[in-house]
CSV table of C-alpha atoms in Angstrom, one decimal:
chain,number,residue,atom,x,y,z
A,1,MET,CA,-7.9,0.2,-20.9
A,2,LEU,CA,-4.7,2.4,-20.3
A,3,ASP,CA,-1.9,2.4,-23.1
A,4,LEU,CA,1.0,4.3,-23.6
A,5,GLU,CA,4.6,4.6,-25.2
A,6,PHE,CA,7.4,5.3,-23.6
A,7,ALA,CA,11.3,6.1,-24.4
A,8,GLU,CA,14.1,7.1,-22.1
A,9,LEU,CA,17.7,7.7,-22.6
A,10,SER,CA,20.5,8.4,-20.5
A,11,ASP,CA,24.3,9.6,-21.2
A,12,ARG,CA,27.4,10.5,-19.2
A,13,GLY,CA,27.7,14.3,-20.6
A,14,LEU,CA,31.0,15.5,-21.5
A,15,SER,CA,32.6,15.8,-17.8
A,16,ARG,CA,31.9,13.6,-16.2
A,17,GLU,CA,34.2,10.1,-16.1
A,18,ARG,CA,30.8,8.0,-15.4
A,19,ASN,CA,27.5,7.8,-15.2
A,20,GLU,CA,25.6,8.1,-11.7
A,21,ASP,CA,22.3,8.3,-13.2
A,22,CYS,CA,20.1,5.0,-13.5
A,23,LEU,CA,16.7,4.5,-14.9
A,24,GLY,CA,14.0,1.6,-15.1
A,25,HIS,CA,10.7,0.5,-15.4
A,26,VAL,CA,8.4,-2.4,-15.3
A,27,LEU,CA,5.8,-3.2,-17.8
A,28,PRO,CA,2.6,-5.0,-17.7
A,29,ALA,CA,2.8,-8.5,-18.7
A,30,SER,CA,-0.9,-9.1,-19.7
A,31,PRO,CA,-4.0,-7.1,-20.3
A,32,ALA,CA,-5.1,-8.6,-16.9
A,33,GLN,CA,-1.7,-6.8,-15.1
A,34,VAL,CA,-2.4,-3.6,-16.9
A,35,GLN,CA,-5.3,-3.2,-14.8
A,36,SER,CA,-3.8,-5.2,-11.5
A,37,GLN,CA,-0.6,-3.6,-11.3
A,38,GLY,CA,-0.2,-1.2,-13.6
A,39,TRP,CA,3.0,0.7,-15.1
A,40,LEU,CA,6.0,1.8,-12.8
A,41,PHE,CA,8.9,4.1,-14.3
A,42,ALA,CA,11.3,5.2,-12.0
A,43,LEU,CA,14.9,7.5,-12.5
A,44,ALA,CA,17.8,8.0,-9.6
A,45,ASP,CA,20.8,10.3,-9.6
A,46,GLY,CA,23.8,8.7,-7.5
A,47,VAL,CA,24.8,12.0,-5.5
A,48,GLY,CA,28.4,13.2,-6.1
A,49,GLY,CA,31.2,13.3,-3.3
A,50,GLN,CA,29.9,10.4,-1.8
A,51,ASP,CA,30.7,6.5,-2.0
A,52,ARG,CA,29.6,5.0,-5.0
A,53,GLY,CA,27.2,7.3,-6.2
A,54,GLU,CA,26.6,5.2,-9.3
A,55,VAL,CA,25.9,2.1,-7.4
A,56,ALA,CA,23.4,3.9,-4.9
A,57,SER,CA,21.2,4.4,-7.9
A,58,ARG,CA,21.2,1.4,-9.2
A,59,LEU,CA,20.2,-0.1,-6.2
A,60,ALA,CA,17.5,2.4,-5.5
A,61,ILE,CA,16.1,1.8,-8.9
A,62,ASP,CA,16.8,-2.5,-8.7
A,63,THR,CA,14.6,-2.0,-4.8
A,64,MET,CA,11.8,0.1,-6.1
A,65,LEU,CA,11.4,-2.7,-9.5
A,66,ALA,CA,11.4,-5.6,-7.6
A,67,GLY,CA,8.9,-4.4,-5.1
A,68,PHE,CA,6.4,-3.2,-7.7
A,69,ARG,CA,6.6,-6.8,-9.3
A,70,LYS,CA,5.8,-8.4,-6.7
A,71,ILE,CA,2.9,-6.0,-5.3
A,72,PRO,CA,-0.9,-7.4,-4.5
A,73,ASP,CA,-3.1,-6.9,-7.5
A,74,GLY,CA,-5.0,-4.3,-6.9
A,75,ILE,CA,-3.2,-1.9,-4.3
A,76,MET,CA,-3.3,1.3,-4.4
A,77,HIS,CA,-0.2,2.8,-6.0
A,78,VAL,CA,-0.9,6.4,-3.8
A,79,SER,CA,0.1,4.1,-0.6
A,80,LEU,CA,2.4,1.9,-2.2
A,81,LEU,CA,4.9,4.3,-3.9
A,82,PRO,CA,6.0,5.9,-0.9
A,83,ARG,CA,6.5,2.6,0.7
A,84,LEU,CA,8.4,1.7,-2.1
A,85,VAL,CA,10.6,4.5,-1.9
A,86,GLN,CA,11.5,3.7,1.8
A,87,GLU,CA,12.2,0.5,1.0
A,88,ALA,CA,14.8,1.5,-1.2
A,89,ASN,CA,15.9,4.0,1.0
A,90,GLN,CA,16.6,1.9,3.7
A,91,ALA,CA,18.8,-0.5,1.1
A,92,VAL,CA,20.7,2.7,0.1
A,93,TYR,CA,21.4,3.2,3.9
A,94,ASP,CA,22.2,-0.3,4.9
A,95,MET,CA,24.4,-0.1,1.8
A,96,GLY,CA,26.3,2.9,3.0
A,97,ASN,CA,26.9,1.6,6.4
A,98,HIS,CA,27.4,-1.8,6.2
A,99,GLY,CA,29.5,-2.4,3.0
A,100,ALA,CA,30.3,-5.9,3.7
A,101,ARG,CA,26.6,-6.6,3.2
A,102,ALA,CA,26.6,-5.1,0.1
A,103,ILE,CA,29.4,-6.6,-1.2
A,104,ASP,CA,27.2,-9.9,-0.2
A,105,ARG,CA,24.4,-8.5,-2.2
A,106,GLY,CA,26.5,-8.0,-5.5
A,107,TYR,CA,26.1,-4.5,-5.4
A,108,ALA,CA,29.9,-3.5,-4.6
A,109,ASP,CA,31.5,-0.9,-7.1
A,110,PRO,CA,34.5,-2.9,-8.5
A,111,GLY,CA,37.0,0.2,-8.4
A,112,GLY,CA,36.0,1.1,-4.6
A,113,ALA,CA,36.4,4.5,-5.2
A,114,ILE,CA,35.1,7.4,-4.0
A,115,LEU,CA,33.3,9.2,-6.4
A,116,ALA,CA,33.4,13.0,-7.5
A,117,GLY,CA,30.3,13.2,-10.0
A,118,GLY,CA,26.8,13.3,-9.6
A,119,LEU,CA,25.2,16.6,-8.2
A,120,ALA,CA,27.2,19.8,-7.5
A,121,GLY,CA,26.7,20.4,-4.2
A,122,GLY,CA,26.3,17.2,-2.5
A,123,LEU,CA,24.5,16.7,0.5
A,124,ALA,CA,23.4,19.2,3.4
A,125,GLY,CA,25.5,17.9,6.5
A,126,GLY,CA,24.8,13.8,5.1
A,127,THR,CA,27.9,11.4,4.6
A,128,GLY,CA,27.6,8.1,3.0
A,129,MET,CA,26.1,6.7,-0.2
A,130,ALA,CA,22.9,9.0,-1.3
A,131,THR,CA,20.8,9.3,-4.6
A,132,THR,CA,17.7,11.0,-5.7
A,133,LEU,CA,14.9,9.3,-6.7
A,134,VAL,CA,11.9,10.0,-8.8
A,135,ALA,CA,9.0,7.6,-9.7
A,136,CYS,CA,5.8,7.4,-11.3
A,137,ALA,CA,3.1,4.6,-11.4
A,138,LEU,CA,0.2,4.5,-13.7
A,139,ARG,CA,-2.8,2.8,-14.0
A,140,PHE,CA,-6.7,3.2,-15.0
A,141,ASP,CA,-6.7,6.8,-15.8
A,142,SER,CA,-4.2,8.4,-13.0
A,143,ALA,CA,-0.2,8.7,-12.4
A,144,VAL,CA,1.0,8.6,-9.2
A,145,VAL,CA,4.2,10.4,-8.7
A,146,SER,CA,6.6,10.1,-5.2
A,147,HIS,CA,10.2,11.9,-5.1
A,148,VAL,CA,13.2,12.6,-2.9
A,149,GLY,CA,15.7,15.2,-3.9
A,150,ASP,CA,16.0,16.6,-7.5
A,151,SER,CA,14.7,14.6,-10.0
A,152,ARG,CA,12.0,16.0,-11.3
A,153,CYS,CA,8.5,15.1,-13.0
A,154,TYR,CA,6.9,17.2,-15.7
A,155,LEU,CA,3.2,16.8,-17.1
A,156,PHE,CA,3.0,18.1,-20.6
A,157,ARG,CA,-1.1,18.5,-22.0
A,158,GLN,CA,-2.0,20.6,-24.4
A,159,GLY,CA,0.4,23.0,-24.9
A,160,ALA,CA,0.7,24.0,-21.0
A,161,THR,CA,3.2,22.2,-18.6
A,162,THR,CA,2.8,21.6,-14.9
A,163,SER,CA,6.1,20.7,-12.4
A,164,LEU,CA,4.7,17.6,-10.7
A,165,THR,CA,7.6,17.7,-8.1
A,166,ARG,CA,9.5,20.3,-6.4
A,167,ASP,CA,13.0,20.4,-5.3
A,168,HIS,CA,14.4,19.1,-2.1
A,169,THR,CA,17.3,21.4,-2.2
A,170,MET,CA,18.4,24.4,0.3
A,171,GLY,CA,18.0,27.2,-2.4
A,172,ASP,CA,14.4,26.3,-3.4
A,173,GLU,CA,13.7,26.1,0.0
A,174,GLN,CA,14.8,29.3,0.9
A,175,PHE,CA,12.5,30.4,-2.3
A,176,ARG,CA,9.5,28.6,-0.6
A,177,LEU,CA,10.4,30.5,2.3
A,178,GLY,CA,10.6,33.8,0.8
A,179,ILE,CA,14.4,34.3,1.7
A,180,LEU,CA,15.6,34.0,-2.1
A,181,SER,CA,13.7,35.2,-5.7
A,182,ARG,CA,13.0,32.6,-7.5
A,183,ALA,CA,16.0,34.3,-9.7
A,184,GLU,CA,18.1,34.4,-6.7
A,185,ALA,CA,17.2,30.2,-5.5
A,186,ALA,CA,18.3,29.2,-9.5
A,187,SER,CA,21.2,30.7,-9.2
A,188,GLY,CA,22.6,30.2,-5.9
A,189,VAL,CA,25.6,28.3,-4.5
A,190,ASN,CA,23.3,26.5,-2.6
A,191,ARG,CA,21.0,25.7,-5.3
A,192,HIS,CA,22.0,21.9,-5.7
A,193,VAL,CA,22.2,21.2,-1.9
A,194,LEU,CA,20.1,18.5,-1.2
A,195,THR,CA,18.0,18.8,1.8
A,196,ARG,CA,16.7,15.3,1.0
A,197,SER,CA,18.3,12.3,-0.4
A,198,LEU,CA,17.6,8.6,-0.5
A,199,GLY,CA,20.8,6.9,1.9
A,200,SER,CA,21.3,10.0,4.1
A,201,GLU,CA,19.0,9.1,7.0
A,202,MET,CA,17.3,5.7,7.9
A,203,PHE,CA,14.1,6.9,7.2
A,204,VAL,CA,12.7,9.5,3.9
A,205,ALA,CA,9.6,11.0,3.4
A,206,ALA,CA,8.9,10.8,-0.1
A,207,ASP,CA,6.5,13.9,-1.6
A,208,THR,CA,3.4,12.4,-3.6
A,209,VAL,CA,1.0,13.6,-5.6
A,210,THR,CA,-1.6,11.6,-7.8
A,211,VAL,CA,-3.2,13.2,-10.9
A,212,ASN,CA,-5.7,11.9,-13.5
A,213,ILE,CA,-4.3,11.3,-17.1
A,214,VAL,CA,-6.1,11.9,-20.6
A,215,PRO,CA,-4.9,10.6,-23.7
A,216,GLY,CA,-2.0,12.9,-25.4
A,217,ASP,CA,-0.8,13.9,-22.0
A,218,ILE,CA,3.0,13.7,-21.8
A,219,LEU,CA,5.2,12.4,-18.0
A,220,LEU,CA,8.3,13.4,-18.2
A,221,LEU,CA,11.4,12.4,-15.4
A,222,CYS,CA,14.6,13.9,-15.6
A,223,SER,CA,18.0,14.2,-13.7
A,224,ASP,CA,18.9,17.8,-13.0
A,225,GLY,CA,21.4,17.2,-15.5
A,226,LEU,CA,18.5,18.5,-17.7
A,227,HIS,CA,16.4,20.9,-15.7
A,228,GLY,CA,19.8,22.5,-14.1
A,229,TYR,CA,21.3,23.4,-17.6
A,230,VAL,CA,18.2,23.4,-20.6
A,231,PRO,CA,15.2,25.9,-19.7
A,232,ASP,CA,11.5,24.6,-19.2
A,233,ALA,CA,10.7,26.6,-22.1
A,234,ALA,CA,13.2,24.5,-23.9
A,235,ILE,CA,12.2,21.6,-22.5
A,236,GLU,CA,8.7,22.2,-23.2
A,237,ARG,CA,9.2,23.1,-26.6
A,238,MET,CA,11.7,20.0,-27.5
A,239,VAL,CA,8.6,17.9,-26.0
A,240,ASN,CA,5.8,19.2,-27.9
A,241,LEU,CA,7.1,19.9,-31.3
A,242,ASN,CA,8.9,16.5,-31.9
A,243,SER,CA,6.5,13.8,-33.6
A,244,THR,CA,8.4,10.6,-31.5
A,245,LEU,CA,9.4,10.5,-27.6
A,246,ASP,CA,12.3,9.0,-29.2
A,247,HIS,CA,13.3,11.8,-30.6
A,248,ALA,CA,12.9,14.2,-28.4
A,249,ALA,CA,14.5,12.1,-25.8
A,250,ALA,CA,17.2,12.5,-27.7
A,251,GLU,CA,17.1,15.9,-28.4
A,252,LEU,CA,16.6,16.9,-24.8
A,253,VAL,CA,20.2,15.1,-24.0
A,254,ALA,CA,22.0,16.5,-26.9
A,255,ALA,CA,20.7,20.4,-25.8
A,256,ALA,CA,22.2,19.3,-22.4
A,257,ASN,CA,25.1,18.3,-23.3
A,258,ALA,CA,25.1,21.6,-25.5
A,259,ALA,CA,25.2,23.6,-22.7
A,260,GLY,CA,28.1,22.3,-21.5
A,261,GLY,CA,27.1,18.6,-20.8
A,262,HIS,CA,28.6,19.2,-16.9
A,263,ASP,CA,26.5,16.5,-15.5
A,264,ASN,CA,25.0,13.1,-16.1
A,265,VAL,CA,21.8,13.4,-18.2
A,266,SER,CA,18.8,11.1,-17.8
A,267,VAL,CA,15.3,11.6,-19.1
A,268,GLN,CA,12.0,9.4,-19.4
A,269,LEU,CA,9.0,10.5,-21.9
A,270,ILE,CA,5.7,8.7,-21.7
A,271,ARG,CA,2.8,9.7,-23.5
A,272,VAL,CA,-0.6,8.2,-22.6
A,273,ARG,CA,-2.7,7.0,-25.9
A,274,THR,CA,-5.9,6.2,-24.1
A,275,VAL,CA,-7.4,5.5,-20.4
A,276,GLU,CA,-9.7,3.7,-18.5
A,277,ARG,CA,-12.0,6.1,-16.6
A,278,MET,CA,-12.5,5.0,-13.1
A,279,GLY,CA,-14.4,6.0,-9.9
A,280,LEU,CA,-13.4,5.0,-6.2
A,281,TYR,CA,-16.6,3.4,-3.8
A,282,ARG,CA,-15.0,2.6,-0.4
A,283,GLY,CA,-11.7,2.3,-1.5
A,284,ARG,CA,-12.4,0.1,-4.7
A,285,PRO,CA,-12.1,1.1,-8.1
A,286,TYR,CA,-15.1,1.1,-10.7
A,287,ARG,CA,-15.2,1.7,-14.3
A,288,LEU,CA,-16.9,4.5,-15.3
A,289,ALA,CA,-19.2,4.8,-18.2
């Protein structure tokens, strides 16, 4: 049976007045739910320069978690996660365009302020409330990752690191089109300008991938407050060398703050202890010997 351990940590950083990141998870309540529902981890980073970024990120996470808790037994995560991301997008979009409805639902920002924190560049041509989102659902021997924006998911396996997401930023798009080199994209003025986010449009397309997992794998979900300031090689070293996930999470956040603490920083670390090997026949899972 799939068994995991995890740690998560979020920090305001040294420069921001508030924390616009939000974390959440859903854990199976019984061994039966380990097989029928699985686990969900999600992280959102409210877009700075937009209305109430921390409210947008919290609403996105709350919507994802509530939707996951209501799923029918046995539904495939690869079809579920994009639908939950769209539901979260719709919730944030509705709040940004119907403030009274948001207040009725209990998500009003008491200060009513226009936030100046969060992502450095904001949206590419968008207005209103917005957030990034990355989510990872695990069951049996697979992990499904859906994301929108520049919050990332990494897989660490036997000393190797794989990024399971690609940033939805103008700088990264220009790199993929061959307009900029990797170094130019990483240091350019457009590196934080989002080309895709939750809440900026009524519909959003989430990138979704499925990976097989094995015992010993570690997954890291993080906001750009980490990967924007701490090199991937340093992240890999801290994850692999720490004896516990709690220590690794604390060291990652400390490294982001040591690099200037210019942004909120959030991390979720998930270690796979055991898996249940499964196959699929006509869309139905079955246990492998």
